[in-house]
Amino acid sequence: MNRNGTTRKRPPSTPQPPRSSPAVKHQAISPTDEEFLDEDVFLDETLIAEDEENLNKERQVLTSSLSKWARPKLSDGYVSQSQSIIFQQLEIDYVIGETHKELLPDRSGPAAILRIFGVTGEGHSVCCLVHGFEPYFYVSCPPGMNPDDISHFHHSLEGMMREVNRNTKVPKFVQTN
């Protein structure tokens, strides 16, 4: 409702008789319809401009809040691979993947790949993939063991490891060096 107490709704449209000529596509618009059409277009343009302004403000706020988390650019030494990467280890895990043919040409099949995550002194994130790692532990023999005892101990450990893993395709678990 406006100040005069009248509503500004569009008057109901009267049905138009169908035109016989398809070449005529434009209809005459009454002055009232044209006024409403102009207001609608102006309102749409205003709303679009306001939305764009709000989006720009949100982007600026987001950019400024994310800038403190940005990582520094890589130095030329890292890019040219002339500088060694020294990093602090933060986390380590492993995945099972295919053996790396170039690094381990005499092995094939699935293998553990260690993933070491860390950060350099300059703040660069690092993920180091380690191929060919074999877990190990050392056992010192008690004094007085003779070669026959060591051989028996070796076979006992090997049997226990095979029983735990239940896989006969794996290489020997126990190696003597």
Short mmCIF file of C-alpha atoms in Angstrom, two decimals:
data_model
loop_
_atom_site.label_atom_id
_atom_site.label_comp_id
_atom_site.label_asym_id
_atom_site.label_seq_id
_atom_site.Cartn_x
_atom_site.Cartn_y
_atom_site.Cartn_z
CA MET A 1 0.00 0.00 0.00
CA ASN A 2 1.37 3.45 -0.82
CA ARG A 3 0.79 6.84 0.85
CA ASN A 4 -2.46 7.44 -1.03
CA GLY A 5 -3.98 4.29 0.44
CA THR A 6 -4.03 2.43 -2.84
CA THR A 7 -2.30 -0.81 -3.53
CA ARG A 8 0.32 -1.03 -6.20
CA LYS A 9 -0.61 -4.46 -7.44
CA ARG A 10 -0.81 -5.05 -11.10
CA PRO A 11 -4.31 -5.02 -12.49
CA PRO A 12 -5.61 -8.43 -13.54
CA SER A 13 -4.69 -9.17 -17.09
CA THR A 14 -7.42 -9.64 -19.62
CA PRO A 15 -7.11 -12.62 -21.91
CA GLN A 16 -5.82 -11.63 -25.31
CA PRO A 17 -7.30 -13.26 -28.39
CA PRO A 18 -4.76 -15.42 -30.19
CA ARG A 19 -2.95 -13.67 -32.99
CA SER A 20 -3.23 -15.07 -36.43
CA SER A 21 0.22 -13.96 -37.57
CA PRO A 22 3.19 -15.69 -35.88
CA ALA A 23 5.58 -13.03 -37.22
CA VAL A 24 4.34 -10.46 -34.67
CA LYS A 25 6.02 -11.28 -31.35
CA HIS A 26 5.73 -8.04 -29.36
CA GLN A 27 2.62 -6.88 -27.57
CA ALA A 28 1.76 -3.35 -26.66
CA ILE A 29 2.44 -2.66 -22.99
CA SER A 30 0.24 -0.29 -21.06
CA PRO A 31 1.95 2.56 -19.18
CA THR A 32 1.10 0.93 -15.84
CA ASP A 33 2.65 -2.39 -16.89
CA GLU A 34 5.73 -0.60 -18.14
CA GLU A 35 6.10 1.21 -14.79
CA PHE A 36 5.95 -2.08 -12.86
CA LEU A 37 8.37 -3.70 -15.28
CA ASP A 38 10.85 -0.85 -14.80
CA GLU A 39 10.54 -1.13 -11.01
CA ASP A 40 11.08 -4.91 -11.15
CA VAL A 41 14.20 -4.53 -13.27
CA PHE A 42 15.53 -1.79 -11.01
CA LEU A 43 14.81 -3.89 -7.90
CA ASP A 44 16.57 -6.92 -9.44
CA GLU A 45 19.61 -4.82 -10.34
CA THR A 46 19.73 -3.37 -6.82
CA LEU A 47 19.49 -6.80 -5.19
CA ILE A 48 22.18 -8.24 -7.46
CA ALA A 49 24.51 -5.33 -6.66
CA GLU A 50 23.90 -5.79 -2.91
CA ASP A 51 24.53 -9.54 -3.16
CA GLU A 52 27.78 -8.97 -5.05
CA GLU A 53 28.89 -6.42 -2.46
CA ASN A 54 28.12 -8.84 0.39
CA LEU A 55 29.99 -11.65 -1.38
CA ASN A 56 33.03 -9.41 -1.87
CA LYS A 57 33.01 -8.50 1.83
CA GLU A 58 32.77 -12.18 2.81
CA ARG A 59 35.65 -13.05 0.47
CA GLN A 60 37.81 -10.31 1.98
CA VAL A 61 37.11 -11.53 5.52
CA LEU A 62 37.83 -15.14 4.52
CA THR A 63 41.03 -14.18 2.69
CA SER A 64 42.33 -12.18 5.63
CA SER A 65 41.56 -14.96 8.11
CA LEU A 66 43.18 -17.63 5.91
CA SER A 67 46.29 -15.58 5.17
CA LYS A 68 47.75 -16.36 8.59
CA TRP A 69 47.70 -20.08 7.66
CA ALA A 70 49.40 -19.64 4.29
CA ARG A 71 52.66 -21.53 3.79
CA PRO A 72 55.72 -19.67 2.55
CA LYS A 73 56.80 -20.11 -1.07
CA LEU A 74 59.42 -22.77 -1.81
CA SER A 75 62.96 -21.46 -1.99
CA ASP A 76 64.96 -21.82 -5.19
CA GLY A 77 67.15 -24.44 -3.49
CA TYR A 78 64.17 -26.72 -2.93
CA VAL A 79 62.74 -26.16 -6.40
CA SER A 80 66.07 -26.88 -8.14
CA GLN A 81 66.68 -29.83 -5.77
CA SER A 82 70.12 -28.46 -4.91
CA GLN A 83 69.28 -28.09 -1.23
CA SER A 84 68.77 -31.05 1.11
CA ILE A 85 65.43 -31.27 2.87
CA ILE A 86 65.81 -31.24 6.63
CA PHE A 87 62.55 -31.60 8.50
CA GLN A 88 61.10 -32.39 11.89
CA GLN A 89 59.08 -35.59 11.97
CA LEU A 90 55.59 -35.01 13.34
CA GLU A 91 53.82 -38.24 12.48
CA ILE A 92 54.51 -41.57 10.83
CA ASP A 93 52.26 -44.30 9.45
CA TYR A 94 52.35 -46.88 6.70
CA VAL A 95 50.30 -48.08 3.77
CA ILE A 96 50.49 -51.28 1.76
CA GLY A 97 51.36 -50.60 -1.86
CA GLU A 98 53.16 -52.09 -4.82
CA THR A 99 56.94 -52.44 -4.52
CA HIS A 100 58.80 -49.60 -6.22
CA LYS A 101 60.47 -51.20 -9.27
CA GLU A 102 63.22 -48.58 -9.65
CA LEU A 103 64.23 -48.56 -5.99
CA LEU A 104 63.86 -52.30 -5.38
CA PRO A 105 64.27 -54.11 -8.72
CA ASP A 106 64.76 -57.55 -7.13
CA ARG A 107 61.43 -57.45 -5.25
CA SER A 108 57.83 -57.54 -6.38
CA GLY A 109 54.36 -57.65 -4.88
CA PRO A 110 52.77 -55.68 -2.08
CA ALA A 111 55.02 -54.06 0.49
CA ALA A 112 54.81 -51.64 3.37
CA ILE A 113 55.50 -48.01 2.47
CA LEU A 114 56.28 -45.78 5.42
CA ARG A 115 54.89 -42.24 5.27
CA ILE A 116 56.78 -39.75 7.41
CA PHE A 117 55.01 -36.40 7.81
CA GLY A 118 56.82 -33.33 9.03
CA VAL A 119 57.69 -29.67 8.58
CA THR A 120 60.87 -27.84 7.58
CA GLY A 121 62.38 -24.94 9.48
CA GLU A 122 60.88 -22.59 6.88
CA GLY A 123 57.38 -23.97 7.52
CA HIS A 124 56.98 -26.24 4.48
CA SER A 125 54.95 -29.43 4.91
CA VAL A 126 56.76 -32.66 4.03
CA CYS A 127 55.61 -36.21 3.29
CA CYS A 128 58.53 -38.61 2.86
CA LEU A 129 57.73 -42.05 1.40
CA VAL A 130 60.12 -44.78 2.53
CA HIS A 131 60.25 -47.94 0.39
CA GLY A 132 62.03 -51.18 1.24
CA PHE A 133 61.90 -50.85 5.01
CA GLU A 134 61.88 -54.14 6.86
CA PRO A 135 60.93 -54.11 10.51
CA TYR A 136 63.46 -55.76 12.76
CA PHE A 137 64.52 -56.44 16.30
CA TYR A 138 67.78 -57.72 17.69
CA VAL A 139 68.08 -60.55 20.14
CA SER A 140 71.28 -61.18 21.98
CA CYS A 141 71.93 -64.80 22.73
CA PRO A 142 72.44 -65.73 26.35
CA PRO A 143 75.97 -66.74 27.32
CA GLY A 144 76.75 -70.38 26.79
CA MET A 145 74.63 -70.92 23.64
CA ASN A 146 76.40 -73.09 21.12
CA PRO A 147 75.79 -73.13 17.32
CA ASP A 148 73.24 -75.93 17.63
CA ASP A 149 71.22 -73.91 20.15
CA ILE A 150 71.29 -70.84 17.89
CA SER A 151 70.03 -72.88 14.93
CA HIS A 152 67.20 -74.36 17.05
CA PHE A 153 66.32 -70.88 18.38
CA HIS A 154 66.32 -69.50 14.82
CA HIS A 155 63.92 -72.22 13.55
CA SER A 156 61.63 -71.77 16.57
CA LEU A 157 61.33 -68.02 15.94
CA GLU A 158 60.71 -68.59 12.23
CA GLY A 159 57.93 -71.10 12.98
CA MET A 160 56.25 -68.75 15.44
CA MET A 161 56.32 -65.87 12.94
CA ARG A 162 54.81 -68.02 10.19
CA GLU A 163 52.08 -69.18 12.56
CA VAL A 164 51.20 -65.61 13.50
CA ASN A 165 51.12 -64.39 9.89
CA ARG A 166 49.62 -67.57 8.39
CA ASN A 167 51.14 -66.74 5.02
CA THR A 168 53.58 -69.15 3.44
CA LYS A 169 54.47 -66.80 0.57
CA VAL A 170 56.42 -64.37 2.73
CA PRO A 171 60.21 -64.55 2.85
CA LYS A 172 62.10 -65.74 5.87
CA PHE A 173 61.32 -63.70 8.92
CA VAL A 174 64.45 -64.44 10.86
CA GLN A 175 67.76 -63.51 9.31
CA THR A 176 71.16 -63.96 10.82
CA ASN A 177 73.80 -61.36 10.18
#
